mmCIF file of C-alpha atoms in Angstrom:
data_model
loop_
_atom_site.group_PDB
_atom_site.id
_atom_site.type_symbol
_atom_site.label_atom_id
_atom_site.label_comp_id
_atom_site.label_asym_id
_atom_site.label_seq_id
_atom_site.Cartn_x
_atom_site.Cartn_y
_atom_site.Cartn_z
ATOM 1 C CA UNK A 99 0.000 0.000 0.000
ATOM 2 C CA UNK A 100 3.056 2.530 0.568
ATOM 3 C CA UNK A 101 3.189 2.619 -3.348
ATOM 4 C CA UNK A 102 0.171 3.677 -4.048
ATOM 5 C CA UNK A 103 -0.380 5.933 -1.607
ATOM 6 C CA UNK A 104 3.500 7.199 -2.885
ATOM 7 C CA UNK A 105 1.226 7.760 -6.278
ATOM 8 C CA UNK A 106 -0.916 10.924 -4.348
ATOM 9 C CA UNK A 107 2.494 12.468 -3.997
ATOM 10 C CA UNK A 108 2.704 12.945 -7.782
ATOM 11 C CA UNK A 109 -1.082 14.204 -8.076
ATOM 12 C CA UNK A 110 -0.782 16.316 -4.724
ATOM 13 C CA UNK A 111 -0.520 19.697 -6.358
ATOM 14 C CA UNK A 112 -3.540 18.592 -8.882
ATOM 15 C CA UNK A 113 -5.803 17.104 -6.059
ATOM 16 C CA UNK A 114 -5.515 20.381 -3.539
ATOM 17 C CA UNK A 115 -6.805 22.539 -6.933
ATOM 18 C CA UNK A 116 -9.388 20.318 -7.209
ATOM 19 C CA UNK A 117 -10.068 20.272 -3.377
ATOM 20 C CA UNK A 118 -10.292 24.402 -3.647
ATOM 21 C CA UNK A 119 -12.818 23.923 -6.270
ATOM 22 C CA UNK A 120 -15.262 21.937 -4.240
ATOM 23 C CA UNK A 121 -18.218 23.936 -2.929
ATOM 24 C CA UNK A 122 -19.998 22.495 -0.102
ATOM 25 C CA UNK A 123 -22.564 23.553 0.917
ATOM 26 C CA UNK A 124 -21.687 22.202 4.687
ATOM 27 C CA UNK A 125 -19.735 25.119 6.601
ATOM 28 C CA UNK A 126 -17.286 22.720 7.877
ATOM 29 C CA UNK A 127 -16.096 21.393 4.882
ATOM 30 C CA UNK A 128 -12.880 23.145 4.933
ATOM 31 C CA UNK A 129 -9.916 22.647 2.436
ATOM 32 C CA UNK A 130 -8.881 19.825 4.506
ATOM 33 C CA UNK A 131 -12.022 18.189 4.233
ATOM 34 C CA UNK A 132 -12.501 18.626 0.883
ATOM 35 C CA UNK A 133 -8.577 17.244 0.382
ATOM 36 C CA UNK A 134 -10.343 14.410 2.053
ATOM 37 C CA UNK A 135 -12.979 14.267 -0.388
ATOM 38 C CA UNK A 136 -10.798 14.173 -3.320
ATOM 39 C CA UNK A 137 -8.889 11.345 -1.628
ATOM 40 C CA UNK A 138 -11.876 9.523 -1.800
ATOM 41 C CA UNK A 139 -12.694 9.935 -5.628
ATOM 42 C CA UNK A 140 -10.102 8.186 -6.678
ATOM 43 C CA UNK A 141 -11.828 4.603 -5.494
ATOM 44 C CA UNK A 142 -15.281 5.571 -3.868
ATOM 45 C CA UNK A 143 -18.534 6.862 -5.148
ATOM 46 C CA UNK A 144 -18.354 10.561 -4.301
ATOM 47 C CA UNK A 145 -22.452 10.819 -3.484
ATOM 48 C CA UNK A 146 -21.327 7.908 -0.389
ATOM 49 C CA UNK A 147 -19.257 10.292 1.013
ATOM 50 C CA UNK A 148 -21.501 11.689 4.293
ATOM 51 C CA UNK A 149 -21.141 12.253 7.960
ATOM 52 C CA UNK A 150 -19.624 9.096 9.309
ATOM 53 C CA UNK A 151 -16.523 9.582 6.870
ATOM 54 C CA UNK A 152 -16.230 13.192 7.424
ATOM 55 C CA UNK A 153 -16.642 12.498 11.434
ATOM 56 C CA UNK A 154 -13.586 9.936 10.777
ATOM 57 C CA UNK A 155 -11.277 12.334 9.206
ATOM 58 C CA UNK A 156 -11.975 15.396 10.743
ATOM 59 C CA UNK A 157 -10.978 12.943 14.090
ATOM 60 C CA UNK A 158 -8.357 11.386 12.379
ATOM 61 C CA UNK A 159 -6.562 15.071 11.453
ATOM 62 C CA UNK A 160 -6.872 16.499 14.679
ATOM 63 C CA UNK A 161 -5.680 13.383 16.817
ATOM 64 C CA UNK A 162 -2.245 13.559 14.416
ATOM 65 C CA UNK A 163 -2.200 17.199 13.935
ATOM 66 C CA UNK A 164 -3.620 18.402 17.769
ATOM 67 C CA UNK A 165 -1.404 21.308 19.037
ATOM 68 C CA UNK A 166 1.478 20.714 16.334
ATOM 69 C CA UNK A 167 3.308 23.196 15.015
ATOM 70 C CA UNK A 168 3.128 22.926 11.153
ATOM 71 C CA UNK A 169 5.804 24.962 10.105
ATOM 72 C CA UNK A 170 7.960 22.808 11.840
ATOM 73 C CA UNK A 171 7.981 21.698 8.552
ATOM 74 C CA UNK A 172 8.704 24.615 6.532
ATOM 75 C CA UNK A 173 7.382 27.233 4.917
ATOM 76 C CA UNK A 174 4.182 24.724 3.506
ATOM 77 C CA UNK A 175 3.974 23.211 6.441
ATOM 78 C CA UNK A 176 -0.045 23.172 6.049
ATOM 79 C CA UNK A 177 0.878 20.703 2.817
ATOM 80 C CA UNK A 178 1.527 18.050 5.548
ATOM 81 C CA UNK A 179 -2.042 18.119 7.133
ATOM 82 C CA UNK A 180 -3.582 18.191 3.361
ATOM 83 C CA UNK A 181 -1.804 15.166 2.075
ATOM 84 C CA UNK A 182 -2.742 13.201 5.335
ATOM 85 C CA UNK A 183 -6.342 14.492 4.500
ATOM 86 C CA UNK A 184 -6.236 13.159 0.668
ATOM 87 C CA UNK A 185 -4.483 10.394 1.893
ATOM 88 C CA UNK A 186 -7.306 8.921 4.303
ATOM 89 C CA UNK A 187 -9.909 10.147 1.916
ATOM 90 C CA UNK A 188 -8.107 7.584 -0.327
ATOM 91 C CA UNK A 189 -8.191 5.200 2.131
ATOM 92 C CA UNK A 190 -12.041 5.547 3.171
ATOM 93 C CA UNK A 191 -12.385 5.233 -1.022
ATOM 94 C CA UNK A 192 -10.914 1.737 -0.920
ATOM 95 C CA UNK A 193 -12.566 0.881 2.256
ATOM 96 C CA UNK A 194 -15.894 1.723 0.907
ATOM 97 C CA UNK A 195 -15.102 -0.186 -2.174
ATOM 98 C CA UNK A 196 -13.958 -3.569 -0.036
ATOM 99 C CA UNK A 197 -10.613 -3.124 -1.552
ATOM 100 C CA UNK A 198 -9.172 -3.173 2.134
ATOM 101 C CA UNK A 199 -10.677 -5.086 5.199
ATOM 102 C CA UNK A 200 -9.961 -3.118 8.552
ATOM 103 C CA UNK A 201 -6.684 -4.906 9.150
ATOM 104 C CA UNK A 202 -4.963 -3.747 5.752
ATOM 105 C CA UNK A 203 -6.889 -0.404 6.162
ATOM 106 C CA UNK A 204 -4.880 0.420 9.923
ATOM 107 C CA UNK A 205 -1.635 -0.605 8.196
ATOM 108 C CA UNK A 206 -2.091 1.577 5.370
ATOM 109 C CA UNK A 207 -3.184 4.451 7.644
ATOM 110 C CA UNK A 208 -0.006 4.147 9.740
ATOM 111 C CA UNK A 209 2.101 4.531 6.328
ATOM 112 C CA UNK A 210 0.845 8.036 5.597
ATOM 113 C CA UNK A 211 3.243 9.569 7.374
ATOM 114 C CA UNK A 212 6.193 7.279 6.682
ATOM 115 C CA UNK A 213 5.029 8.657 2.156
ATOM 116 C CA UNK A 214 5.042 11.935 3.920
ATOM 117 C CA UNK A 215 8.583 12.187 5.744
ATOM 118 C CA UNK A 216 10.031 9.946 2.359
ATOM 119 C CA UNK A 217 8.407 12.942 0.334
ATOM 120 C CA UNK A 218 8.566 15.875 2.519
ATOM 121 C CA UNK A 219 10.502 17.821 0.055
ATOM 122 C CA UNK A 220 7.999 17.241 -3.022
ATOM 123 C CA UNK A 221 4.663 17.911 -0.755
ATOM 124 C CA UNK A 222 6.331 20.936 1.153
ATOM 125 C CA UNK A 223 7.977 22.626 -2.446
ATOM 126 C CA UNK A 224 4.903 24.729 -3.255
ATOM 127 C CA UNK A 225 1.858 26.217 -1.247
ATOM 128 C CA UNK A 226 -1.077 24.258 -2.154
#
């Protein structure tokens, strides 16, 4: 699974432009959220997207990101918490699809941030 989620690196740039396109018509869809969203595209069914997977990753962001400093990682620091975001969204798309059960799914979640520090250079170059 590190490979393909090494594949959203590539796309990154692409995917936040296309998460800052998204209108919502929820207030707390922010561009995380809809990072999320765009995660999921790639493998789920868009209209399944609803509360229980936004509930997940808005939990999921803020139990890895609570209280940390993001431009500990440079000046794009924020890129960090957006690729986590398209990252599970890709996940949830998977999951949704039965592509991964819930044992492959935690594995695959604990490689985000092992892509991330492999890539921090490439997700960090640009503001997204």
């Amino acid at each position: 699974m590190f490979r393909e989620l090494e594949t959203l690196v590539d796309n990154f740039v692409r995917d936040i432009a296309s998460a800052h396109s998204i209108e919502s018509p929820n207030p707390e869809d922010d561009l995380a959220i809809k990072s999320a969203i765009v995660g999921f595209s790639y493998h789920g069914d868009v209209s399944q997207w609803g509360r229980n997977e936004f509930t997940f990753v808005r939990r999921y962001l803020d139990n890895e990101f609570e209280g940390e400093d993001l431009t500990f990682y440079g000046e794009h620091g924020r890129n960090v918490l957006l690729f986590h975001a398209v990252a599970i969204g890709f996940l949830l798309g998977l999951y949704q699809q039965n592509q991964l059960d819930d044992q492959a799914f935690v594995i695959a979640q604990a490689s985000i941030a092992g892509v991330v520090m492999f890539h921090l250079g490439q997700i960090t170059a640009s503001a997204a």
